[in-house]
Coordinates of C-alpha atoms and ligand atoms in Angstrom, one line a residue:
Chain A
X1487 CA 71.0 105.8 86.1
X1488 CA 73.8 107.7 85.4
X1489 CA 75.9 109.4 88.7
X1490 CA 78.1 112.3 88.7
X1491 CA 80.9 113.4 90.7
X1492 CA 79.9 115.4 94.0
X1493 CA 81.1 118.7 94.1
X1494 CA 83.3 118.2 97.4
X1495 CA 84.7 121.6 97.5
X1496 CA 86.6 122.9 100.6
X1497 CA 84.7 126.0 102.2
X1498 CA 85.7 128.0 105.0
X1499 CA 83.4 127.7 108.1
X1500 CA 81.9 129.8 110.8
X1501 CA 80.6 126.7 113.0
X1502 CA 78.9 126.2 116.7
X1503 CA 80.1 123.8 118.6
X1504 CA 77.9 123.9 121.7
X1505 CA 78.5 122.5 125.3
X1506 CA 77.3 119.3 124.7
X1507 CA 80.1 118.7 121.6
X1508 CA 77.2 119.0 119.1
X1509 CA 78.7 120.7 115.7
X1510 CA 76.4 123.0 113.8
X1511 CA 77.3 124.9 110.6
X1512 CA 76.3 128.4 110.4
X1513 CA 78.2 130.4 108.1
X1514 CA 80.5 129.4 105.0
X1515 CA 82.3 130.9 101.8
X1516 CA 83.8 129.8 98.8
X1517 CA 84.7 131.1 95.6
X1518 CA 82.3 130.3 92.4
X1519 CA 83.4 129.4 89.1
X1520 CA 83.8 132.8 87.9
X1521 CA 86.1 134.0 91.1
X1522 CA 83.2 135.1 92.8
X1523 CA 83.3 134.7 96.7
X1524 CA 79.9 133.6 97.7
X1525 CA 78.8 133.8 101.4
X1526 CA 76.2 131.5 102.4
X1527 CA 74.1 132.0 105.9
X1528 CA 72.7 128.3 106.8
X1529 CA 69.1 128.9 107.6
X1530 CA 68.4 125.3 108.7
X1531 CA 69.7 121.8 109.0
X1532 CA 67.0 119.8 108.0
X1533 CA 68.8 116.7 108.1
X1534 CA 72.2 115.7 109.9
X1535 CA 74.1 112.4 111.0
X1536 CA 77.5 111.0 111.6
X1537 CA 79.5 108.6 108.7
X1538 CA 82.3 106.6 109.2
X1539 CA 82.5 105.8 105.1
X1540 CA 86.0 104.1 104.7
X1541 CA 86.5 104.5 107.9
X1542 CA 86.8 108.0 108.0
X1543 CA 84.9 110.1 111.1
X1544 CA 82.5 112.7 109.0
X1545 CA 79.6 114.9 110.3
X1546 CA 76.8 115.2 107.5
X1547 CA 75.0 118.4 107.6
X1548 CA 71.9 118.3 104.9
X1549 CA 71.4 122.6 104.6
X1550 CA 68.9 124.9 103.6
X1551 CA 70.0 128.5 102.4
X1552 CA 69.4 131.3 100.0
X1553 CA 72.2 131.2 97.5
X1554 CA 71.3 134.5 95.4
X1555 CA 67.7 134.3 93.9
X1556 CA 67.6 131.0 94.9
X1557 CA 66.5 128.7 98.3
X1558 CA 68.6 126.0 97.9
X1559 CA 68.9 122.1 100.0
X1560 CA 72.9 121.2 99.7
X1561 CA 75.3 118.8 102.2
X1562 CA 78.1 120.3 104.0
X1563 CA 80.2 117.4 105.5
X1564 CA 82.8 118.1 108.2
X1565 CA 85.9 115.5 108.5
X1566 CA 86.4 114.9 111.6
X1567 CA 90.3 114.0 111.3
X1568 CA 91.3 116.8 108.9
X1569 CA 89.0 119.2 110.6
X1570 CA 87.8 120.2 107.0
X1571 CA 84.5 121.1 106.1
X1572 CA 83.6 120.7 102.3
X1573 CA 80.2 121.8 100.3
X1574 CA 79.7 118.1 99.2
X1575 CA 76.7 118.5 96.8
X1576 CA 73.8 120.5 95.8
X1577 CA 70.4 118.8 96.5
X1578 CA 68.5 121.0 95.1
Chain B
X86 CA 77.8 73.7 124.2
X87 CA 79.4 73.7 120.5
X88 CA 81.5 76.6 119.6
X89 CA 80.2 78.8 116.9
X90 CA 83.5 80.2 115.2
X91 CA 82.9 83.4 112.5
X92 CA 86.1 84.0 110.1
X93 CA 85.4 87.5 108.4
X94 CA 87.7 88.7 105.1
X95 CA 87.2 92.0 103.3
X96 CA 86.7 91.3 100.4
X97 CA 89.4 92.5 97.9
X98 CA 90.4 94.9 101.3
X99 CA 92.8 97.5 99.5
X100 CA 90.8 97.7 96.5
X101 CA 87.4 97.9 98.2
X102 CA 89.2 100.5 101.1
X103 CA 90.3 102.8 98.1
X104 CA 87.0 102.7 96.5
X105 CA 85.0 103.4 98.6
X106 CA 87.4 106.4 99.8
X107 CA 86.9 107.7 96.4
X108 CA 82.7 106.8 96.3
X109 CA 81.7 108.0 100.0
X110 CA 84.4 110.4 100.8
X111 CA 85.5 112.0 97.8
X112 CA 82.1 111.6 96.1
X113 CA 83.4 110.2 93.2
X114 CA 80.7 108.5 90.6
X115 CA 83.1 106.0 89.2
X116 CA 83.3 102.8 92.0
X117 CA 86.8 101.0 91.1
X118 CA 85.0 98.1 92.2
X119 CA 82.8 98.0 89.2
X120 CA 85.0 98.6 86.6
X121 CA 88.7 96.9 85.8
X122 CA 91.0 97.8 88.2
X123 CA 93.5 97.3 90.7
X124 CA 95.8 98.8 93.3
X125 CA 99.1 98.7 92.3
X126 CA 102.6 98.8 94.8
X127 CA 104.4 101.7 92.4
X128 CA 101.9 102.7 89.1
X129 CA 104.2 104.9 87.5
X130 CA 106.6 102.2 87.1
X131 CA 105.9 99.1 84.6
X132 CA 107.2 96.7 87.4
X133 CA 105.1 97.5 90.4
X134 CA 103.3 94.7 91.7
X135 CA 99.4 94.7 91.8
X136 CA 97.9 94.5 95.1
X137 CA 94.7 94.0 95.0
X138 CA 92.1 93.5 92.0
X139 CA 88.6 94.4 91.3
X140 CA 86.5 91.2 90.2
X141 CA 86.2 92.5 86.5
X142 CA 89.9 93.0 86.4
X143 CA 89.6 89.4 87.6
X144 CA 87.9 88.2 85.0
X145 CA 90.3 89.5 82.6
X146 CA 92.9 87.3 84.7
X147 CA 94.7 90.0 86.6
X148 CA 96.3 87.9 89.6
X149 CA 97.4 89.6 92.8
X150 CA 101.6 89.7 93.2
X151 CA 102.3 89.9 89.5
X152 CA 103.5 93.2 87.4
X153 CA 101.2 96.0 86.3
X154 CA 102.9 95.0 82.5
X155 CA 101.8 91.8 82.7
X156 CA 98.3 92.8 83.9
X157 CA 98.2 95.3 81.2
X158 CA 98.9 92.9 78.9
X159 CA 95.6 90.9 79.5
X160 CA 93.6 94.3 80.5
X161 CA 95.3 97.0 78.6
X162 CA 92.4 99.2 80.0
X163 CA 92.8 98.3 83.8
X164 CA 92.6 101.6 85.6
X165 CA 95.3 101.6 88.6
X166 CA 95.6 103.7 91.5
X167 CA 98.6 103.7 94.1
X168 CA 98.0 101.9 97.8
X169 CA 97.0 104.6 100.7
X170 CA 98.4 102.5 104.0
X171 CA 97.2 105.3 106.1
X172 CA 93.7 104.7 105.0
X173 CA 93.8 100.8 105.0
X174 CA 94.5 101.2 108.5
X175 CA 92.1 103.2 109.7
X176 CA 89.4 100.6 107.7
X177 CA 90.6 98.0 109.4
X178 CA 90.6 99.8 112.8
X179 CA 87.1 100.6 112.2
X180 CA 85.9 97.1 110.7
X181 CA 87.9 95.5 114.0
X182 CA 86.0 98.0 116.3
X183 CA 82.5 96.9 114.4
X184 CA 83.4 93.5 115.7
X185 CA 84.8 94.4 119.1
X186 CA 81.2 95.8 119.9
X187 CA 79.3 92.5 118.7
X188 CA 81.2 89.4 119.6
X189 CA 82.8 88.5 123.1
X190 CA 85.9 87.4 121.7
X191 CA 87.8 88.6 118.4
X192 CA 91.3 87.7 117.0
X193 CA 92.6 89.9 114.3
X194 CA 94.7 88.0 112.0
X195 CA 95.5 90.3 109.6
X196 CA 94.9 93.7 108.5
X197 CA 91.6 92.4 106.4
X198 CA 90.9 89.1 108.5
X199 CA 89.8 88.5 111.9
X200 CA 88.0 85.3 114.3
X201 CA 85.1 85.8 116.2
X202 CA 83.7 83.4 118.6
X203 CA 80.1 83.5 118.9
X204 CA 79.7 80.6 121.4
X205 CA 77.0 81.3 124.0
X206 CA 75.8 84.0 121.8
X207 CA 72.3 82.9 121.2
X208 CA 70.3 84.4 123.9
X209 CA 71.8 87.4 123.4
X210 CA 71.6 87.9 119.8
X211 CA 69.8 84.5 118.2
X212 CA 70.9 82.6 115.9
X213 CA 74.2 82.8 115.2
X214 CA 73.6 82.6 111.4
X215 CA 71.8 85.8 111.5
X216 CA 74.2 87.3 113.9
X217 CA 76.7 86.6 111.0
X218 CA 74.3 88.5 108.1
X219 CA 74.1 91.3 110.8
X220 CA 78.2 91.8 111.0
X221 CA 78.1 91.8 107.1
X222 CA 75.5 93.9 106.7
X223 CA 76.4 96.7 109.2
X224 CA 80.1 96.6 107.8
X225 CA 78.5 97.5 104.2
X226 CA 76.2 100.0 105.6
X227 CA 78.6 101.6 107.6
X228 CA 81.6 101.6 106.3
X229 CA 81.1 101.1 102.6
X230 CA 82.8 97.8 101.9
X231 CA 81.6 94.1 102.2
X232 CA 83.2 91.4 103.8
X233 CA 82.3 87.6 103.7
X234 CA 82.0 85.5 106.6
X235 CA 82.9 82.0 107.4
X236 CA 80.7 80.0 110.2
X237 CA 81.6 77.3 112.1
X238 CA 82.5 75.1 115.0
X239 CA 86.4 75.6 114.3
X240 CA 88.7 78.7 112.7
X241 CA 89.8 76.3 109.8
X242 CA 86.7 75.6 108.7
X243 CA 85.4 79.1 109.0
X244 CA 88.1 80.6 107.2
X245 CA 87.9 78.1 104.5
X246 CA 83.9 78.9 104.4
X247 CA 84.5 82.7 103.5
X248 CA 86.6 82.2 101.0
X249 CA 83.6 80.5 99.4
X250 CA 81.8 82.5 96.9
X251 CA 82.6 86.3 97.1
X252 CA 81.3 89.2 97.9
X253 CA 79.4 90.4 100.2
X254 CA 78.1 86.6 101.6
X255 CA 77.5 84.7 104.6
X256 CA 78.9 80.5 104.1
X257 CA 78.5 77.8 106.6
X258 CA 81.2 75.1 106.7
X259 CA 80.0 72.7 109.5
X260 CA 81.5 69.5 110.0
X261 CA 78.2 67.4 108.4
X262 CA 78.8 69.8 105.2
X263 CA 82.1 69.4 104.8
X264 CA 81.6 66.2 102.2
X265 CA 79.3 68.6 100.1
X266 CA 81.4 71.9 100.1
X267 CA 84.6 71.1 101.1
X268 CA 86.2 68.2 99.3
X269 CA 85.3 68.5 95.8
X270 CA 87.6 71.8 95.7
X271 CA 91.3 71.5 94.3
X272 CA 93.9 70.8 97.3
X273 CA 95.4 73.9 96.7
X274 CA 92.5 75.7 98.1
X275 CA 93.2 74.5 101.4
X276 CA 95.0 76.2 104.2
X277 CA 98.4 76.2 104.5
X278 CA 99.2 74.2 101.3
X279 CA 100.9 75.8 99.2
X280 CA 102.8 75.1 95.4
X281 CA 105.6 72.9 96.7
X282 CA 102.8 71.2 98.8
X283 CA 100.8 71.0 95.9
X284 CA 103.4 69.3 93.3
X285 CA 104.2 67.0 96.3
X286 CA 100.7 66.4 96.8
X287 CA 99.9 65.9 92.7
X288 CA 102.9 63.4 92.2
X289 CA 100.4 61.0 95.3
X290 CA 97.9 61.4 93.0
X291 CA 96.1 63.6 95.1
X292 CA 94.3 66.3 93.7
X293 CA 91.1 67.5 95.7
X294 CA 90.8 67.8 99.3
X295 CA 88.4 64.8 99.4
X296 CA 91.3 62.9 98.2
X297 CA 93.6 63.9 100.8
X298 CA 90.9 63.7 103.2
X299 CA 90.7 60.0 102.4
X300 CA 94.2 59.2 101.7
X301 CA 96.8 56.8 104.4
X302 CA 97.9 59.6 107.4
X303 CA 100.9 56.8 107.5
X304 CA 101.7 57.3 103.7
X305 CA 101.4 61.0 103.8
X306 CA 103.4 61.5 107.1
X307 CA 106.5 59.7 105.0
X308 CA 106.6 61.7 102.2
X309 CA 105.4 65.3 103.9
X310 CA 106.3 64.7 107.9
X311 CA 104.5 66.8 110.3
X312 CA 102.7 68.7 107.5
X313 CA 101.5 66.2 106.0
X314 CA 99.6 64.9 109.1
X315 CA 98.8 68.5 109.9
X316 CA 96.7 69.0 106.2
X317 CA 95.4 65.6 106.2
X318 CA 93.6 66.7 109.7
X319 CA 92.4 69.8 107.9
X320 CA 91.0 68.5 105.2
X321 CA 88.8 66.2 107.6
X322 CA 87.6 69.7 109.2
X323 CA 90.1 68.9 111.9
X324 CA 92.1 71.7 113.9
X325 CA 94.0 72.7 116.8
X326 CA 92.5 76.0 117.3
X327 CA 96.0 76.8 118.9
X328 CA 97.8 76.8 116.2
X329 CA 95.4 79.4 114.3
X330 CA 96.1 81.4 117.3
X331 CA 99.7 80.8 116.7
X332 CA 100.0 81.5 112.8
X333 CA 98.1 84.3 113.7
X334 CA 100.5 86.0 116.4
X335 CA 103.2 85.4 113.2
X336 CA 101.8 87.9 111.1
X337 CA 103.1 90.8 111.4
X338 CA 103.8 94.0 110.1
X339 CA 106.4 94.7 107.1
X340 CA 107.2 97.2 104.3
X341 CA 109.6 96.9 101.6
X342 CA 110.9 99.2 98.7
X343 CA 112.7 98.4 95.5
X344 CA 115.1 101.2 94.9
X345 CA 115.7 103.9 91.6
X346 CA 119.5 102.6 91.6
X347 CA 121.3 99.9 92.9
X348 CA 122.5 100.4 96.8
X349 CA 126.2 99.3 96.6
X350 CA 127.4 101.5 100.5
X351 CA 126.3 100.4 103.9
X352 CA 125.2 103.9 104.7
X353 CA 122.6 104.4 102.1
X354 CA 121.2 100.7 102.9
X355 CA 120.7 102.0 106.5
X356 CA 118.9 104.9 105.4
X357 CA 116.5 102.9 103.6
X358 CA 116.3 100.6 106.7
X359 CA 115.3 103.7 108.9
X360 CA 112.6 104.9 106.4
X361 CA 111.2 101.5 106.6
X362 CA 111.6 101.2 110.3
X363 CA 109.8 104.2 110.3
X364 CA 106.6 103.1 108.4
X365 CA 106.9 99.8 110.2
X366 CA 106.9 101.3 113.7
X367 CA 103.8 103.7 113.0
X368 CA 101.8 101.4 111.6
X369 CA 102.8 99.2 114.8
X370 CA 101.5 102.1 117.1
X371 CA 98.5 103.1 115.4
X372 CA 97.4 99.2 116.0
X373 CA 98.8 99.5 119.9
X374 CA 100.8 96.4 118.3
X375 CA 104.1 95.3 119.2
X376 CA 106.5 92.9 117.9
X377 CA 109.0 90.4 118.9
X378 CA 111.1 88.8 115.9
X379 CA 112.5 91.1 113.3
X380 CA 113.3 89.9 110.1
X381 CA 115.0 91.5 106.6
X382 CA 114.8 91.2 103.3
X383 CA 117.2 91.7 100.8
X384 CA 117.0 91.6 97.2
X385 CA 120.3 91.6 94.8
X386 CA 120.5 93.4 91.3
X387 CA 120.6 89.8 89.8
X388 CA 117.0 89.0 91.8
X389 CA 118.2 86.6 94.4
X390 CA 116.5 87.1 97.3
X391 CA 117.9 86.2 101.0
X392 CA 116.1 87.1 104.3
X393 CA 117.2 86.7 107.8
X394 CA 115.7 87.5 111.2
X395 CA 116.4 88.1 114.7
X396 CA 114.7 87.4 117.9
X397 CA 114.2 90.6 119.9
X398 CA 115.4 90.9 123.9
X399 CA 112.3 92.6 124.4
X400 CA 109.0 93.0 122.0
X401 CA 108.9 96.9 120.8
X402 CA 106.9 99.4 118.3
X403 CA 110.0 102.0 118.5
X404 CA 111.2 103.3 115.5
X405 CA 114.6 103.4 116.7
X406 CA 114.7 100.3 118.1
X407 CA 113.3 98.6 115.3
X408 CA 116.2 100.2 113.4
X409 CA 118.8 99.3 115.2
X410 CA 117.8 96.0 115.2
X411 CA 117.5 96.0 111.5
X412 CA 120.8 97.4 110.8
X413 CA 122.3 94.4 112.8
X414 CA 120.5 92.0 111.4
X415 CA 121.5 93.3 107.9
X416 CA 124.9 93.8 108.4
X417 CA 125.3 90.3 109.2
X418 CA 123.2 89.3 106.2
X419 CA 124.4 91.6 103.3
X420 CA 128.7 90.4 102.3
X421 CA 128.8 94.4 101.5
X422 CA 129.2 94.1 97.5
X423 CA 126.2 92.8 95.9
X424 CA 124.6 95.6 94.7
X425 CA 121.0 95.7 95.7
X426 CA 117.8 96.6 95.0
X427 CA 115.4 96.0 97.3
X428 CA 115.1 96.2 101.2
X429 CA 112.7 95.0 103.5
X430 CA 112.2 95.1 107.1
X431 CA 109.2 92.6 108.3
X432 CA 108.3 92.7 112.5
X433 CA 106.6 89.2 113.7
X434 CA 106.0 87.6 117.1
X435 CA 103.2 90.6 117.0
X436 CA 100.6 90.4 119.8
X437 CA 98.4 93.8 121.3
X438 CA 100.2 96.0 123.7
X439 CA 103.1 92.2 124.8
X440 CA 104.4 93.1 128.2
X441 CA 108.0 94.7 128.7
X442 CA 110.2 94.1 131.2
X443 CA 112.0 97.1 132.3
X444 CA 115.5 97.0 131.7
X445 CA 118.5 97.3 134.3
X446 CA 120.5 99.8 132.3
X447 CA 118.0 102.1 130.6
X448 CA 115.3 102.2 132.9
X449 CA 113.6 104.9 130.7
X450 CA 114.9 104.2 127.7
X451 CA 111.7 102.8 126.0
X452 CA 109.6 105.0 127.9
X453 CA 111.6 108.2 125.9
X454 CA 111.5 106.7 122.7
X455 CA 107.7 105.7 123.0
X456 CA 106.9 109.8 124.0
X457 CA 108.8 110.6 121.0
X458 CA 107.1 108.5 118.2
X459 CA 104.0 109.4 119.6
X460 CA 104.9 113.2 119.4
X461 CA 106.4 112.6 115.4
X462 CA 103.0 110.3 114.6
X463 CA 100.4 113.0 115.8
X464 CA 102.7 115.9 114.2
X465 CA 102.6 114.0 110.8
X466 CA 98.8 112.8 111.4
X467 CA 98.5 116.9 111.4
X468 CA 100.3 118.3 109.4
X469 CA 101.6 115.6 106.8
X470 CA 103.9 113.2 106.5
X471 CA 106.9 115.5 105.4
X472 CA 106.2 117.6 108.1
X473 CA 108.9 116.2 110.2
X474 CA 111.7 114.0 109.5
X475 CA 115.2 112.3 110.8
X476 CA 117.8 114.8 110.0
X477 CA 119.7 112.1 108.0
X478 CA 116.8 112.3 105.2
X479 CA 118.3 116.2 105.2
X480 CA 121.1 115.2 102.1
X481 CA 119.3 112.6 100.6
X482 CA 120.2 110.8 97.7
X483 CA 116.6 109.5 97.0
X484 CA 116.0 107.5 99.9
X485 CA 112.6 109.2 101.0
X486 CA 111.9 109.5 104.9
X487 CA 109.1 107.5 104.6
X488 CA 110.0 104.4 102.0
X489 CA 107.1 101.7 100.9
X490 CA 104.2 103.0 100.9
X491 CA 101.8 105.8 103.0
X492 CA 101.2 107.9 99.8
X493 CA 100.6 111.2 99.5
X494 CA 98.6 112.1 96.7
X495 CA 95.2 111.5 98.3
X496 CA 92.7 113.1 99.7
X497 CA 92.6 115.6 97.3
X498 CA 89.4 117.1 97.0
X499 CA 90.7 120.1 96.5
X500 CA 89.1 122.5 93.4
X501 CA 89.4 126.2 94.4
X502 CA 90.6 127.0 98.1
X503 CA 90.0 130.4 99.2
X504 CA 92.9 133.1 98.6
X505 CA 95.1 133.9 101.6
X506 CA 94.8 137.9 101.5
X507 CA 92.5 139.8 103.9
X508 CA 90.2 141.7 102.2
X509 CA 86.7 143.8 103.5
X510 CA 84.9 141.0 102.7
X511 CA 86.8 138.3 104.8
X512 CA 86.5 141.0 107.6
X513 CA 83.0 141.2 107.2
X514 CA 83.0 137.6 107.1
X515 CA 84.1 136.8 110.5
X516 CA 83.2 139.7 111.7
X517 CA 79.4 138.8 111.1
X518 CA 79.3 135.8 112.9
X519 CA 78.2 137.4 116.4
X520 CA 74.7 137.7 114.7
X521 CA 74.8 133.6 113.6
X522 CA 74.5 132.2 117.0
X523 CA 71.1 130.5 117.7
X524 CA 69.9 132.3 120.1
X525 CA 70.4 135.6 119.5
X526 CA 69.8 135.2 115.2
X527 CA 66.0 136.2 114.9
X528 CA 66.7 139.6 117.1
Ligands
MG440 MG1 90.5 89.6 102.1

């Protein structure tokens, strides 16, 4: 099996972070390959948990969203250091 | 109740700790671990030092400590990338932390090694064995890297067990086995003997640890002293678990750099000696470590090497005082001619949080510096390491605030951030997000 690079591309977030310190992603943007700024409403997480990968703090976020004609499944990870979210890679 | 001792080493620790940066963080597809490859003290230049390997590049004969041209040579197509300190540390705080939560008692040794005892563990967790696959395996899972472990009743022979077959395995090394595991390997393999030990050691005849195991105490004791009494007790499985605790304390925490152009002035030498204080003393902090001894390093243009070092009055992690202490301790070691080209400042004597006494004169002193550091590390673990420096680094003439090591090309990621300028849409944008909140998103 042959893997590819993720896409691990820095978004900027509209996030809830509720009164029990949960984090939950609701609204991101980015720019596409042809300089198009695409806005993406999170409709659901289907799927989330906490990394510590090379010992770095991360919050996994497995998405569902329409991205133009499309419904698509993606990760959004947040790093919990660099306070950066990134679109990590398109799941479906 | 016999003591169940676990000695656990990451394997290949900077090379594994920058791989799997690059697999689980960055999402990379290519895993340095699988290919030829190694990290490597200054890759731009054809005389840094490799640091750690990958086992292919091992195959090829790539050894740890010699230059990337000589690796090159025997793997012209070894793929090198540049040490990231800043990360190491935080693996090795996590992989320490693992620990902390699973056995009683732990004793880092070094930034990749640690002890646990596991004695009196077996009601709680069952065998120990298993407890042992259970560390191993939740350090893969959960942090991305393997480790081998060492079990046994004694921190010799569990350190000698994980250096056994690598990676990602779980050796026993109990007295009863050592015959079988231990003694057919080449004396060199054993702990604390080193080349000169070795040559010593070859000239008796001596070549495998069974050898020396067997050999007269009384005939090694006359040509090697207290050593050679000390390794002829090793290689029987015998050891003072004090004096692992001891060699242990001595490691410490160092940083060197070899400069662009010889350092011929005083001045300049202590500029470098305050950039290395510098990475010394963070590093230091982010462990909650503090050391006693300071030592320095100096290397001439003609590659003669001299070090000296210094007991301290009182153990620190202060940049300053670290600094201070290394300008003494190089000004009474360096005749002021020799031009040089390396520096190095190496703190020892390093044990967790070591009591201070407070002192007559500065009562606060410490207490200002400490507030200070603290401030400088959490500004640069913000914004960057440039993001603050000592004013001397203001004229520099290449001596970087920073020296040896704490890269900065990392944690890239980067592809297309969004522009700066306002626009309707970035209004819009934030403006929106009223409507996003849970409870109020399907009205
Ligand atoms: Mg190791």
């Amino acid at each position: 099996m042959t893997r590819v690079d993720a896409l691990n591309m820095p978004v900027e977030m509209i996030s809830l972070c509720d009164d029990g310190g949960k984090l939950r992603p609701l609204r991101f943007r980015y720019q596409d390959a042809a300089q198009q700024m695409v806005v993406v409403r999170v409709e659901e997480v289907v799927y989330q948990k906490e990394s510590q990968q090379a010992g770095l703090a991360a919050c996994l976020f497995v998405c569902r969203a329409q991205l133009g004609e499309r419904q698509r499944v993606f990760e959004l990870r947040y790093a919990v250091r660099e306070h950066r979210w990134t679109l990590f890679r398109f799941l479906s | 109740m016999a003591k169940i001792i676990c000695h656990i080493d990451v394997n290949s620790a900077f090379l594994s700790w920058s791989a799997a940066y690059r697999v689980h963080v960055l999402g990379d597809a290519l895993d340095l671990r699988e290919i030829p490859s190694a990290v490597c003290g200054d890759p731009e230049s054809r005389h840094g030092i490799i640091l750690a390997k990958s086992a292919p590049a091992k195959l090829y004969g790539v050894k740890t400590g010699e230059p990337l041209f000589q690796a090159r040579q025997k793997c012209p197509q070894l793929v090198v990338v540049a040490p990231d300190y800043a990360l190491y540390v935080e693996n090795s705080r996590r992989f320490i932390a693992i620990l902390r939560e699973v056995a009683p008692l732990v004793e880092q040794y070094s930034i990749d090694e640690a002890y646990c005892d596991l004695s009196g563990t077996e009601k709680l967790y069952g065998d120990p064995l298993q407890t042992a696959v259970r560390i191993k395996d939740r350090i893969r899972d959960e942090l991305g890297f393997t480790v081998n472990v060492g079990v046994s009743c004694n921190k010799l022979l569990a350190k000698m067990a994980s250096d056994f077959e690598k990676p990602d395995r779980v050796h026993t090394l109990f007295p009863a086995e050592i015959a079988e595991k231990l003694w057919p390997l080449p004396v060199r393999e054993l702990f604390l003997v080193g080349p000169a030990t070795e040559r010593k050691l070859q000239a008796m005849g001596i070549t495998t640890i069974g050898q020396l195991a067997q050999a007269d105490p009384a005939h090694l004791r006359a040509r090697l002293h207290k050593h050679g009494e000390l390794i002829w007790n090793f290689a029987n499985g015998r050891a003072d678990d004090e004096l692992a605790a001891e060699t242990a304390l001595n490691k410490g925490y160092g940083n060197s750099v070899t400069t662009a152009v010889d350092i011929v002035d005083r001045q300049t030498a202590h500029k470098v000696l305050l950039s290395l204080s510098e990475t010394v003393g963070m590093r230091m902090r982010r462990d909650a470590q503090r050391g006693s001894c300071i030592s320095v390093q100096i290397r001439s243009n003609a590659f003669r090497n001299v070090s000296r070092q210094m007991q301290l009055p009182q153990p620190t992690d202060a940049t300053l005082e670290i600094y201070h202490a290394a300008c003494r301790v190089f000004d009474d070691l360096w005749d002021g001619r020799t031009p040089l080209r390396l520096l190095g400042v190496q703190m020892s004597g390093v044990s967790r949080e070591a009591p201070r006494q407070g002192s007559l004169f500065e009562p606060d002193a410490y207490e200002r510096l400490a507030r200070s550091d603290a401030a400088i590390d959490s500004i640069r673990a913000r914004f960057g390491e440039s993001a603050i420096m000592r004013a001397s680094f203001l004229q520099t003439d290449g001596v970087g605030p920073m020296a040896g090591g704490l890269s900065k090309a990392r944690r890239s990621g980067v592809t297309k951030p969004v522009p700066p300028e306002e626009d309707e849409a970035s209004a819009e944008f934030w403006a929106g997000s009223a409507g996003l909140l849970p409870g109020e998103e399907e009205g």
